XYZ file of C-alpha atoms in Angstrom:
528
model
C 90.071 94.374 69.832
C 90.009 93.201 73.290
C 86.931 92.980 75.673
C 85.720 96.018 77.286
C 86.926 95.069 80.797
C 90.793 94.170 79.448
C 90.777 97.708 77.327
C 89.909 99.253 80.550
C 92.355 97.374 82.409
C 94.989 97.977 79.995
C 94.580 101.516 79.964
C 94.340 101.682 83.842
C 97.882 100.025 83.584
C 99.570 102.445 81.230
C 97.949 105.430 83.701
C 99.559 104.117 86.238
C 103.034 103.965 84.568
C 102.550 107.394 83.680
C 102.588 108.184 87.721
C 105.256 106.197 88.257
C 107.286 108.045 85.603
C 106.250 111.437 87.237
C 107.355 110.416 90.355
C 110.834 109.038 88.969
C 111.212 112.571 87.393
C 110.914 114.377 90.660
C 107.767 116.132 90.029
C 106.033 116.851 93.421
C 102.619 118.155 92.377
C 100.371 117.656 89.438
C 100.655 121.476 88.598
C 104.282 121.422 88.872
C 104.708 118.852 85.913
C 101.660 120.576 84.086
C 103.810 123.799 83.925
C 106.476 121.663 82.685
C 104.548 120.236 79.950
C 103.388 123.255 78.406
C 106.705 123.986 77.868
C 107.981 121.014 76.579
C 106.337 120.765 73.473
C 105.887 124.281 71.386
C 102.435 125.215 70.103
C 101.048 122.612 72.358
C 98.084 123.567 74.526
C 97.905 120.706 76.327
C 94.274 119.779 76.194
C 93.526 117.033 79.155
C 94.883 118.385 81.945
C 91.593 118.220 83.846
C 91.876 114.463 82.483
C 95.103 113.751 83.964
C 93.717 114.988 87.330
C 90.778 112.914 87.201
C 92.948 109.841 86.324
C 95.520 110.363 88.461
C 92.827 110.646 91.467
C 91.635 107.360 90.369
C 88.131 108.484 88.908
C 86.705 107.119 85.552
C 87.659 109.732 82.802
C 88.298 109.569 78.964
C 91.750 108.151 78.373
C 94.303 110.704 77.421
C 95.126 111.254 73.600
C 98.813 111.256 72.784
C 99.863 114.253 70.748
C 98.120 116.994 72.893
C 98.578 115.534 76.286
C 100.755 112.258 76.488
C 103.617 113.349 74.486
C 104.437 116.682 76.202
C 104.087 114.821 79.811
C 106.328 112.334 78.575
C 108.771 114.669 77.491
C 109.084 116.841 80.281
C 109.503 113.821 82.661
C 112.479 112.562 80.399
C 114.322 115.709 80.394
C 113.556 116.220 84.228
C 114.713 113.091 85.346
C 117.896 113.910 83.495
C 118.578 116.659 86.512
C 121.212 115.563 89.122
C 118.743 116.072 92.067
C 115.759 113.700 90.155
C 114.819 110.462 92.052
C 115.933 108.462 88.456
C 119.440 110.081 88.915
C 119.493 109.258 92.736
C 118.874 105.539 92.330
C 121.108 105.016 89.534
C 118.283 104.839 86.692
C 120.048 106.114 83.218
C 117.202 104.979 80.831
C 113.749 105.872 81.687
C 112.575 104.731 78.001
C 112.164 107.355 75.152
C 109.516 109.386 73.295
C 108.834 106.394 70.875
C 108.847 103.780 73.591
C 105.934 105.774 75.604
C 104.308 106.207 72.548
C 104.336 102.366 71.547
C 102.920 101.749 74.800
C 100.031 104.203 74.649
C 99.058 102.562 71.253
C 99.366 98.944 73.040
C 97.236 100.231 76.118
C 94.491 101.816 72.987
C 94.295 98.140 71.851
C 93.634 96.750 75.452
C 97.251 95.458 75.819
C 98.486 95.202 79.513
C 102.499 96.159 79.138
C 105.577 96.286 81.200
C 107.214 99.584 82.544
C 109.895 100.134 80.601
C 112.386 100.765 83.379
C 112.738 98.542 86.902
C 111.966 100.845 89.513
C 114.937 100.694 92.344
C 114.217 98.632 95.551
C 114.355 99.553 99.105
C 118.040 99.317 100.539
C 119.961 95.779 100.424
C 118.669 93.720 103.876
C 121.285 94.409 106.745
C 124.265 91.670 106.452
C 123.617 88.201 108.159
C 123.953 88.253 111.725
C 127.452 86.848 113.258
C 127.489 83.183 114.220
C 126.478 83.867 118.021
C 123.989 86.112 117.319
C 122.155 83.437 115.035
C 122.680 81.230 117.775
C 121.113 83.066 120.196
C 118.056 83.839 117.937
C 118.289 80.170 117.074
C 117.820 79.201 121.125
C 114.920 81.810 121.577
C 113.170 80.342 118.644
C 113.699 76.819 120.225
C 112.336 78.258 123.690
C 109.155 79.663 121.806
C 108.332 76.568 120.226
C 108.476 74.420 123.739
C 106.574 77.033 125.417
C 103.945 77.353 122.371
C 103.882 73.444 122.223
C 103.188 72.955 126.047
C 99.571 73.298 127.846
C 100.538 76.311 130.201
C 100.115 78.835 127.096
C 96.344 77.629 126.369
C 95.026 77.493 129.946
C 96.431 80.897 130.330
C 94.780 82.369 127.331
C 91.375 80.319 128.219
C 91.631 81.884 131.899
C 92.359 85.349 130.300
C 89.683 85.272 127.512
C 86.658 82.960 128.614
C 84.449 84.549 125.723
C 86.735 84.001 123.004
C 87.406 80.057 121.852
C 90.608 79.319 120.647
C 90.995 78.030 117.272
C 91.085 74.381 116.864
C 92.706 73.188 113.520
C 93.015 69.882 113.060
C 92.808 68.817 116.408
C 95.619 70.829 117.640
C 94.524 73.986 119.911
C 96.112 77.729 118.515
C 96.642 80.575 120.949
C 94.318 82.406 118.444
C 90.556 82.997 118.266
C 88.554 83.174 114.583
C 85.217 84.787 114.026
C 83.866 83.683 110.372
C 81.955 85.840 108.166
C 79.301 84.583 105.277
C 82.390 83.927 102.921
C 81.740 87.253 99.967
C 83.762 88.476 97.340
C 83.000 92.151 98.511
C 86.393 92.456 100.711
C 85.688 95.778 102.032
C 82.490 94.263 103.607
C 84.835 93.873 107.157
C 85.551 97.598 107.130
C 83.330 100.225 109.533
C 84.581 103.505 110.318
C 87.912 104.702 110.106
C 88.145 107.311 113.208
C 90.357 110.234 113.471
C 91.770 111.859 110.301
C 95.284 112.644 110.924
C 98.251 110.028 111.131
C 100.553 110.387 114.235
C 103.914 111.587 113.926
C 106.069 108.378 113.670
C 107.975 109.241 117.307
C 104.440 110.480 118.949
C 103.063 108.233 121.923
C 99.282 108.426 122.349
C 98.357 109.853 126.260
C 95.489 106.989 126.216
C 98.295 104.273 126.142
C 100.161 102.848 129.266
C 102.010 105.635 130.442
C 104.864 103.757 132.112
C 106.135 100.322 130.615
C 104.497 101.193 127.402
C 105.674 104.589 126.889
C 109.395 103.388 128.071
C 109.073 100.343 125.405
C 108.157 102.951 122.748
C 110.709 105.798 123.789
C 113.298 102.474 123.267
C 111.950 101.697 119.801
C 112.489 105.332 118.589
C 115.993 105.454 120.396
C 116.810 101.950 118.348
C 115.761 103.127 115.038
C 118.120 106.641 115.344
C 121.224 104.160 115.886
C 120.739 101.600 113.401
C 121.851 101.489 109.389
C 119.943 102.163 106.358
C 119.467 98.731 105.403
C 118.575 97.843 109.265
C 115.439 100.192 108.931
C 113.959 97.998 105.780
C 112.743 95.807 108.505
C 112.211 98.342 111.754
C 110.641 101.488 111.064
C 107.772 102.807 112.403
C 105.277 102.707 109.282
C 101.605 104.240 109.154
C 99.172 101.328 109.980
C 95.417 101.048 110.549
C 94.749 99.698 114.003
C 92.290 98.567 116.068
C 89.137 100.782 117.214
C 86.670 98.467 118.129
C 85.561 94.899 117.020
C 81.891 94.418 116.244
C 81.012 90.489 116.337
C 77.400 91.007 116.366
C 77.062 91.938 112.426
C 74.647 90.180 110.078
C 77.490 89.359 107.177
C 80.429 88.575 110.016
C 82.923 90.792 112.120
C 83.350 94.381 111.009
C 86.157 96.483 112.335
C 86.289 100.033 113.014
C 89.855 101.529 112.638
C 92.160 104.178 113.429
C 95.455 105.829 112.143
C 98.321 104.183 114.016
C 101.996 103.653 114.268
C 103.975 100.444 114.186
C 106.552 101.370 116.687
C 103.192 102.281 119.081
C 101.709 98.931 118.197
C 105.286 97.074 119.057
C 104.923 98.622 122.458
C 101.458 98.352 123.356
C 100.400 94.931 121.453
C 103.152 93.234 120.350
C 105.360 93.311 123.730
C 102.653 91.795 125.354
C 103.516 88.311 123.473
C 107.003 88.866 125.044
C 105.895 89.494 128.501
C 103.809 86.143 128.132
C 106.418 84.250 126.541
C 108.560 85.570 129.898
C 106.257 84.521 132.438
C 106.086 81.096 130.909
C 109.664 79.996 130.230
C 110.608 78.917 133.327
C 107.825 76.303 133.685
C 105.631 76.143 130.055
C 103.262 73.499 131.554
C 101.848 75.789 134.257
C 99.431 78.306 133.473
C 100.590 82.394 134.709
C 97.803 84.468 136.453
C 97.022 87.912 135.175
C 98.665 89.354 138.182
C 102.316 88.536 136.864
C 101.594 90.225 133.597
C 102.069 93.695 134.399
C 101.674 95.275 130.440
C 98.888 93.031 130.019
C 97.141 94.137 133.594
C 97.495 97.504 132.707
C 95.011 96.945 129.354
C 92.623 94.740 131.056
C 92.164 97.162 134.309
C 91.299 100.139 131.236
C 89.047 98.104 129.285
C 86.091 95.107 129.891
C 87.746 93.222 126.668
C 90.848 94.108 125.104
C 90.316 91.488 122.304
C 87.474 93.668 120.760
C 88.474 97.149 122.401
C 91.296 98.893 121.092
C 91.208 102.457 122.474
C 93.910 101.969 125.058
C 96.458 100.533 122.799
C 97.649 100.409 119.189
C 96.656 97.337 117.634
C 97.848 97.287 114.242
C 95.789 95.294 111.918
C 97.019 92.949 109.833
C 95.723 90.895 106.313
C 96.301 87.527 105.286
C 95.254 85.170 102.124
C 95.090 81.607 102.217
C 96.514 80.842 98.440
C 94.899 77.639 97.613
C 95.821 76.394 94.096
C 93.947 73.400 92.820
C 96.303 70.376 92.410
C 93.462 67.593 90.866
C 91.596 65.127 92.067
C 89.692 67.208 94.824
C 93.291 68.098 96.432
C 94.890 71.528 96.930
C 98.202 73.182 97.692
C 98.195 76.096 100.288
C 101.113 78.511 99.957
C 102.801 77.992 103.381
C 106.308 79.006 102.994
C 108.611 79.751 105.744
C 109.717 83.628 107.113
C 113.253 84.373 106.914
C 115.944 84.851 109.305
C 115.702 88.501 108.284
C 112.595 89.423 109.648
C 111.737 90.609 113.327
C 109.140 87.816 114.422
C 108.747 84.251 113.478
C 111.922 83.405 111.785
C 111.296 80.019 110.314
C 107.776 79.727 111.170
C 105.499 78.698 108.480
C 103.151 81.466 107.664
C 100.721 82.185 104.868
C 101.215 84.608 101.924
C 100.378 87.092 100.857
C 99.893 88.615 104.216
C 100.983 91.998 105.632
C 100.022 95.046 108.018
C 96.843 96.872 106.515
C 98.042 100.474 106.175
C 98.236 103.443 103.930
C 101.307 102.978 101.735
C 102.163 106.881 102.200
C 103.383 109.369 104.829
C 101.130 112.006 104.190
C 99.341 113.042 107.431
C 96.029 112.828 105.732
C 96.164 109.390 103.836
C 93.689 109.067 100.857
C 90.617 107.383 101.100
C 91.784 105.194 98.324
C 94.032 103.438 100.962
C 91.541 102.467 103.249
C 90.386 99.228 101.163
C 91.398 95.759 102.060
C 91.451 94.613 98.171
C 93.734 97.633 97.351
C 95.896 96.350 100.403
C 96.016 92.662 99.168
C 96.963 93.785 95.813
C 99.929 95.309 97.121
C 101.011 92.401 99.089
C 100.579 90.014 96.352
C 102.988 91.968 93.891
C 105.282 92.873 96.490
C 105.249 88.962 98.509
C 104.653 86.437 95.451
C 106.656 88.469 92.588
C 109.500 89.981 94.882
C 108.625 93.768 93.918
C 110.444 95.239 96.407
C 109.530 98.825 95.419
C 105.874 98.623 96.739
C 107.260 97.606 100.421
C 108.441 101.070 101.701
C 108.670 103.545 98.638
C 111.438 106.038 98.556
C 110.046 108.225 95.995
C 108.046 111.171 95.657
C 104.395 108.888 95.456
C 104.357 105.156 96.176
C 103.677 102.688 93.010
C 100.629 101.776 92.091
C 99.898 97.890 92.526
C 96.864 97.810 90.583
C 98.406 98.895 87.467
C 100.873 96.097 87.843
C 100.578 93.266 85.166
C 100.733 90.443 87.811
C 97.551 91.850 89.487
C 96.145 92.964 86.038
C 96.324 89.114 85.217
C 94.935 88.052 88.438
C 91.911 90.377 87.947
C 91.186 88.872 84.450
C 91.093 85.579 86.296
C 88.616 86.481 89.109
C 84.905 85.210 88.673
C 86.199 82.683 86.085
C 89.202 80.562 86.974
C 89.886 82.099 90.582
C 87.754 83.559 93.132
C 88.433 85.488 96.194
C 86.993 85.886 99.194
C 86.500 87.537 102.704
C 86.485 84.712 105.308
C 85.790 86.385 108.836
C 88.514 88.229 110.949
C 91.161 86.726 114.018
C 92.592 88.084 116.737
C 95.827 86.578 117.981
C 95.493 86.397 121.938
C 99.547 86.924 122.175
C 99.339 89.961 120.915
C 95.839 91.641 120.857
C 96.083 92.047 117.303
C 93.337 91.339 114.893
C 93.566 90.348 111.292
C 91.575 90.488 108.274
C 91.070 86.861 106.608
C 91.021 85.935 102.994
C 90.739 83.372 100.711
C 92.015 82.891 97.185
C 91.256 79.800 95.125
C 92.846 79.251 92.129
C 91.219 76.876 89.743
C 93.757 76.950 87.037
C 95.693 74.064 86.955
C 98.447 75.573 84.839
C 98.467 78.859 86.761
C 101.691 78.919 88.504
C 103.476 76.985 85.590
C 102.506 80.347 83.554
C 103.544 82.764 86.178
C 106.857 81.369 86.551
C 107.356 81.924 82.846
C 106.423 85.560 83.167
C 108.990 88.706 82.742
C 108.734 88.992 86.747
C 108.375 85.426 87.745
C 106.533 83.867 90.880
C 109.038 84.328 93.592
C 108.844 84.909 97.078
C 110.051 88.045 98.398
C 113.144 88.463 101.485
C 110.516 87.877 103.736
C 110.404 84.548 103.417
C 113.159 81.925 102.999
C 114.499 81.288 99.211
C 115.707 77.758 99.917
C 114.025 74.765 101.520
C 114.156 74.561 105.448
C 113.551 71.828 107.812
C 110.002 70.628 106.585
C 107.946 69.531 109.495
C 104.380 69.491 107.605
C 105.153 68.596 104.111
C 103.625 65.193 102.052
C 106.429 62.965 100.650
C 104.789 62.856 97.340
C 104.997 66.716 97.380
C 108.603 68.473 96.281
C 107.689 71.905 96.952
C 109.124 73.498 100.436
C 106.379 76.066 100.213
C 103.273 74.603 100.159
C 100.857 72.210 102.098
C 99.147 69.838 100.234
C 95.393 69.151 101.378
C 93.486 65.896 100.213
C 90.013 66.093 98.921
C 88.437 66.156 102.625
C 90.722 69.419 102.971
C 92.829 67.716 105.688
C 96.720 67.772 105.245
C 97.701 65.121 103.242
C 98.962 61.797 105.002
C 97.447 62.538 108.084
C 100.155 65.412 108.976
C 99.675 67.603 111.931
C 100.169 71.303 112.099
C 101.196 72.720 115.254
C 101.779 75.852 117.438
C 105.356 75.167 117.587
C 106.018 76.317 114.429
C 102.876 77.828 112.400
C 102.209 81.473 112.985
C 98.920 81.640 114.526
C 97.526 83.831 112.199
C 98.283 81.433 109.625
C 96.237 78.980 111.753
C 93.460 80.834 112.241
C 93.488 81.786 108.530
C 93.739 78.509 107.145
C 90.599 77.432 109.737
C 88.201 79.890 108.182
C 89.541 79.057 104.635
C 88.716 75.535 105.008
C 85.207 76.474 106.696
C 84.835 78.646 103.549
C 85.548 76.097 100.916
C 83.728 73.243 102.378
C 80.779 75.602 102.096
C 81.353 76.514 98.914
C 80.955 73.033 97.920
C-alpha cells in the first residue's frame, strides 16, 4: 500500500479523469450527469451524489465507491460520448475506454497508483501555416532593430528618467529594462496575492471607460476587428483570453511585494500596456543612443497624467499579470542548468529571444463570467503551465471543451508534487515589472536536486518536450557554454554565474527572464 500522501494524490488523479470524461461526453452540468447516471444502470440508487459534488468542487470527501457511483457515471458518459453532438465525436475521439478499463483505473487509484487517462485529449487547432518568405524577412528585420535599440544606451536612460523610483535590474553586469522586488523566499506561492477586485470577467470585446479613450480605444477596437478576420488556427496565438490584471502593487510588505488584482482581458492589456513597448521602440528607432522625453510618448504620457506611478498603480490600464519560473537542474559539482529555451517564430512577441520556462499569463482557465475562486492561485497556474509548456500538453492552453482539464490531476504534476520538499523545492522569490510594458510578473524558482530527473522524464509516456511556443530545433546560440550540448539551457558555475564568463544582454533575453533569474540567484545564494 502506498503512503497516505501518494494515495491521496492517486485518488485526486482519478477524480480529475472522471471530470475530463464528463466533459468529453458533453455533460454541461453535474445535475444532467446525475440524471443520466441514474438511468444508466437499472436498480442503482446512485448513492454518493453529494460525494461527487464535493470532489468536483475540489473539497475533501470520501473516495466514491465503484459499483454504486463510478460505474453508473462511466456508463452514462460512454453512452453520451457516442452521440453526434458530443465533444468527443466532434474531436474525432472514438475510444474513451471501456467499463473494464475504468474499473481497473478506479482499482489502481484505491491502491495509491497514479495512472494515465485512457484516451488522448484533443489539442487546440494547428498553428497557422508558416509565413511567407517576405513576411519572415520583415519580422526578422524588426527583431534586429529591436535588438539594436535594447543594446544601446538611449533605452536605459529613458527608463531611468521616467521611473527614478525604480532601479533597473543589473544581471551579471548587464542593465535590463525591468525592475525587480525580492521577497523573503517562501514555499507559500500564494503569499504574493492580495485582494481580487471586481467579481465579473469583462466581455472579451468590452473596453473599460477608465482606460485611454483616444489611442487606447482605437487600438483595442483594431484588435477586436482583426480577430474577426483571421482563421481559427491563427487565433491560437491571438485571442482575448481572461487575465488577472494589476490593480495595485504594494512594495512595503514584511515578506515581500504583494499584488492586488482585477479581472481583465488580453486585448485590453495589449492596447493599454503592451503597445507602450511599441511606442517607445518607434521613438528610439532613429537614434537608439539618445533618450526620449515623455512628451514624445503620447500613450505613456496619458497614463502618467492619470496616476502618480503607473509601475504600481493599475487603475487606468489593463496590465495583465504574468508568472515565470526559473527551473534550475542540479548538474553536479555545485553547477546548475537553467531552462532557457528560444521562443518560436509563431509567438506574437519576442520571437527567437531566450526566455525561462514555464511562464505564462496569470489567468483563470475559464470563460465563465464569475471565475471560481480556486483559479486565483499562483500554484494552480504554475502547474497548468508546467504540463502545457514542458510536456506539450496543448489541451491546457485554450480548452475547447465544456470545462478545462484539471492540471493538478496530471501525472506529470503529481510526480513533481511527490518530489517537493525532498528532491525539489518551489519558491516565490518576488515580483518584477517590465518597464517597457508596465506589466508585473510573479517570479518563482524551482530547484531540482535529483540528477536523474530529466533522464526519467524523457522516458515517460508523455515525455519532457517543450510546447509550440518554443523553438523545437537549435537556434543561433549566444549564451551557451561550449561544454553543454543542449540548446535550451544555460550552465551556471558554482558561483551562480554563467559558465566561462558568458554574458546575457537585453538584445536577445526577454526582460522578464532577466529579472526572474536575478531574483532566483539571490534566493538560491541565500539558501546556501
